[in-house]
Amino acid sequence: MKRFIAAIIDIVLFYIFNSLVVLLLLACILNSNLYIFIDLIFNFYMVIMIIILFAYFFIADYKFSELTVGKKIMNIKPYQHVEKIKFEYAYVHTLIKITASILWPITLIYFLTHNNTMFYDTILSIEIEN
């Protein structure tokens, strides 16, 4: 259950950041004459948000040994069967994690039915230390 709460914390923090950026962007658009480009601006914004989400998970995997803010708050320590996290491992883990967040209903069902483990942990042989 701690794992689920840690994921919720990460998602809530990202959505708060996302909401602040949207409000700032809307304020800039409303104070200028950029109404014609609003579709282009928001398409660009969506691409930037996906890049930021990818960067957040990748940096947490590669630099901080998979410790996101949610895992630090919930005091969860992942254990990998590798000595040092490599670039390729962090990249694949991040891609799988973003895919899992897009398909969150399926991920939640898997998490609840498979002894509180995420499917990407099974794929990458990650265990959580108690």
mmCIF file of C-alpha atoms in Angstrom:
data_model
loop_
_atom_site.group_PDB
_atom_site.id
_atom_site.type_symbol
_atom_site.label_atom_id
_atom_site.label_comp_id
_atom_site.label_asym_id
_atom_site.label_seq_id
_atom_site.Cartn_x
_atom_site.Cartn_y
_atom_site.Cartn_z
ATOM 1 C CA MET A 1 0.000 0.000 0.000
ATOM 2 C CA LYS A 2 2.938 2.326 0.674
ATOM 3 C CA ARG A 3 3.964 1.818 -2.935
ATOM 4 C CA PHE A 4 0.562 2.952 -4.199
ATOM 5 C CA ILE A 5 0.609 6.043 -1.970
ATOM 6 C CA ALA A 6 4.133 6.896 -3.186
ATOM 7 C CA ALA A 7 2.925 6.719 -6.799
ATOM 8 C CA ILE A 8 -0.051 8.956 -5.933
ATOM 9 C CA ILE A 9 2.313 11.483 -4.303
ATOM 10 C CA ASP A 10 4.469 11.581 -7.454
ATOM 11 C CA ILE A 11 1.410 12.025 -9.677
ATOM 12 C CA VAL A 12 -0.087 14.757 -7.470
ATOM 13 C CA LEU A 13 3.215 16.665 -7.427
ATOM 14 C CA PHE A 14 3.436 16.427 -11.211
ATOM 15 C CA TYR A 15 -0.166 17.617 -11.629
ATOM 16 C CA ILE A 16 0.409 20.556 -9.279
ATOM 17 C CA PHE A 17 3.457 21.551 -11.325
ATOM 18 C CA ASN A 18 1.468 20.997 -14.520
ATOM 19 C CA SER A 19 -1.424 23.161 -13.265
ATOM 20 C CA LEU A 20 0.896 26.005 -12.327
ATOM 21 C CA VAL A 21 2.470 25.929 -15.783
ATOM 22 C CA VAL A 22 -0.982 25.958 -17.428
ATOM 23 C CA LEU A 23 -2.081 28.938 -15.335
ATOM 24 C CA LEU A 24 1.104 30.805 -16.198
ATOM 25 C CA LEU A 25 0.685 29.961 -19.872
ATOM 26 C CA LEU A 26 -2.952 31.090 -19.881
ATOM 27 C CA ALA A 27 -2.026 34.338 -18.153
ATOM 28 C CA CYS A 28 0.614 35.009 -20.802
ATOM 29 C CA ILE A 29 -1.823 34.243 -23.628
ATOM 30 C CA LEU A 30 -4.596 36.402 -22.160
ATOM 31 C CA ASN A 31 -2.239 39.347 -21.661
ATOM 32 C CA SER A 32 -1.015 39.275 -25.239
ATOM 33 C CA ASN A 33 -2.414 38.845 -28.721
ATOM 34 C CA LEU A 34 -1.451 35.201 -29.110
ATOM 35 C CA TYR A 35 -5.023 33.912 -29.470
ATOM 36 C CA ILE A 36 -4.366 32.788 -33.035
ATOM 37 C CA PHE A 37 -1.552 30.485 -31.946
ATOM 38 C CA ILE A 38 -3.329 28.916 -28.969
ATOM 39 C CA ASP A 39 -3.548 25.454 -30.595
ATOM 40 C CA LEU A 40 0.129 25.490 -31.486
ATOM 41 C CA ILE A 41 1.085 26.741 -28.024
ATOM 42 C CA PHE A 42 -0.838 23.997 -26.231
ATOM 43 C CA ASN A 43 0.486 21.280 -28.549
ATOM 44 C CA PHE A 44 4.000 22.488 -27.786
ATOM 45 C CA TYR A 45 3.086 22.563 -24.094
ATOM 46 C CA MET A 46 1.944 18.912 -24.166
ATOM 47 C CA VAL A 47 5.234 17.818 -25.737
ATOM 48 C CA ILE A 48 7.189 19.762 -23.106
ATOM 49 C CA MET A 49 5.174 18.181 -20.259
ATOM 50 C CA ILE A 50 5.843 14.673 -21.595
ATOM 51 C CA ILE A 51 9.558 15.485 -21.789
ATOM 52 C CA ILE A 52 9.513 16.830 -18.213
ATOM 53 C CA LEU A 53 7.710 13.710 -16.948
ATOM 54 C CA PHE A 54 10.236 11.494 -18.738
ATOM 55 C CA ALA A 55 13.124 13.540 -17.318
ATOM 56 C CA TYR A 56 11.723 13.311 -13.771
ATOM 57 C CA PHE A 57 11.491 9.517 -13.821
ATOM 58 C CA PHE A 58 14.779 9.095 -15.706
ATOM 59 C CA ILE A 59 16.752 11.291 -13.296
ATOM 60 C CA ALA A 60 15.149 9.523 -10.320
ATOM 61 C CA ASP A 61 16.180 6.159 -11.810
ATOM 62 C CA TYR A 62 19.649 7.046 -13.048
ATOM 63 C CA LYS A 63 20.953 9.486 -10.442
ATOM 64 C CA PHE A 64 18.974 8.666 -7.296
ATOM 65 C CA SER A 65 18.688 4.838 -7.529
ATOM 66 C CA GLU A 66 14.955 4.895 -8.354
ATOM 67 C CA LEU A 67 14.087 7.125 -5.398
ATOM 68 C CA THR A 68 11.350 9.508 -6.469
ATOM 69 C CA VAL A 69 9.916 12.114 -4.097
ATOM 70 C CA GLY A 70 6.983 9.825 -3.275
ATOM 71 C CA LYS A 71 9.282 6.922 -2.383
ATOM 72 C CA LYS A 72 11.426 9.183 -0.196
ATOM 73 C CA ILE A 73 8.355 10.483 1.664
ATOM 74 C CA MET A 74 7.001 6.942 2.172
ATOM 75 C CA ASN A 75 10.506 5.637 3.069
ATOM 76 C CA ILE A 76 10.536 2.957 0.357
ATOM 77 C CA LYS A 77 13.869 1.586 -0.810
ATOM 78 C CA PRO A 78 13.919 -0.345 -4.095
ATOM 79 C CA TYR A 79 16.489 -3.101 -4.483
ATOM 80 C CA GLN A 80 17.900 -3.928 -7.910
ATOM 81 C CA HIS A 81 19.897 -6.996 -8.770
ATOM 82 C CA VAL A 82 22.498 -4.841 -10.517
ATOM 83 C CA GLU A 83 25.513 -3.142 -8.959
ATOM 84 C CA LYS A 84 25.091 0.240 -10.602
ATOM 85 C CA ILE A 85 22.137 1.489 -12.595
ATOM 86 C CA LYS A 86 23.121 1.841 -16.215
ATOM 87 C CA PHE A 87 21.810 4.324 -18.743
ATOM 88 C CA GLU A 88 19.974 1.658 -20.768
ATOM 89 C CA TYR A 89 18.320 0.211 -17.668
ATOM 90 C CA ALA A 90 17.122 3.636 -16.510
ATOM 91 C CA TYR A 91 15.864 4.451 -20.019
ATOM 92 C CA VAL A 92 13.874 1.206 -20.348
ATOM 93 C CA HIS A 93 12.521 1.501 -16.804
ATOM 94 C CA THR A 94 11.388 5.060 -17.478
ATOM 95 C CA LEU A 95 9.646 4.101 -20.723
ATOM 96 C CA ILE A 96 7.855 1.222 -19.021
ATOM 97 C CA LYS A 97 6.898 3.427 -16.069
ATOM 98 C CA ILE A 98 5.428 6.121 -18.335
ATOM 99 C CA THR A 99 3.524 3.453 -20.268
ATOM 100 C CA ALA A 100 2.193 2.148 -16.951
ATOM 101 C CA SER A 101 1.070 5.636 -15.940
ATOM 102 C CA ILE A 102 -0.763 6.052 -19.249
ATOM 103 C CA LEU A 103 -2.468 2.682 -18.756
ATOM 104 C CA TRP A 104 -3.074 3.349 -15.059
ATOM 105 C CA PRO A 105 -6.323 1.352 -14.676
ATOM 106 C CA ILE A 106 -4.602 -1.803 -15.917
ATOM 107 C CA THR A 107 -1.569 -1.043 -13.758
ATOM 108 C CA LEU A 108 -3.756 -0.548 -10.681
ATOM 109 C CA ILE A 109 -5.593 -3.845 -11.247
ATOM 110 C CA TYR A 110 -2.264 -5.666 -11.691
ATOM 111 C CA PHE A 111 -0.858 -4.001 -8.557
ATOM 112 C CA LEU A 112 -3.835 -5.020 -6.428
ATOM 113 C CA THR A 113 -4.001 -8.598 -7.722
ATOM 114 C CA HIS A 114 -0.277 -9.459 -7.725
ATOM 115 C CA ASN A 115 0.802 -8.949 -4.121
ATOM 116 C CA ASN A 116 1.398 -5.183 -4.424
ATOM 117 C CA THR A 117 4.007 -5.376 -7.170
ATOM 118 C CA MET A 118 4.091 -3.353 -10.353
ATOM 119 C CA PHE A 119 4.403 -5.248 -13.619
ATOM 120 C CA TYR A 120 7.552 -3.336 -14.562
ATOM 121 C CA ASP A 121 9.180 -4.479 -11.318
ATOM 122 C CA THR A 122 8.600 -8.062 -12.399
ATOM 123 C CA ILE A 123 10.026 -7.374 -15.857
ATOM 124 C CA LEU A 124 13.149 -5.636 -14.498
ATOM 125 C CA SER A 125 13.618 -7.818 -11.362
ATOM 126 C CA ILE A 126 13.153 -5.015 -8.844
ATOM 127 C CA GLU A 127 12.233 -5.778 -5.245
ATOM 128 C CA ILE A 128 11.199 -3.442 -2.450
ATOM 129 C CA GLU A 129 13.112 -3.677 0.834
ATOM 130 C CA ASN A 130 10.964 -3.762 3.963
#
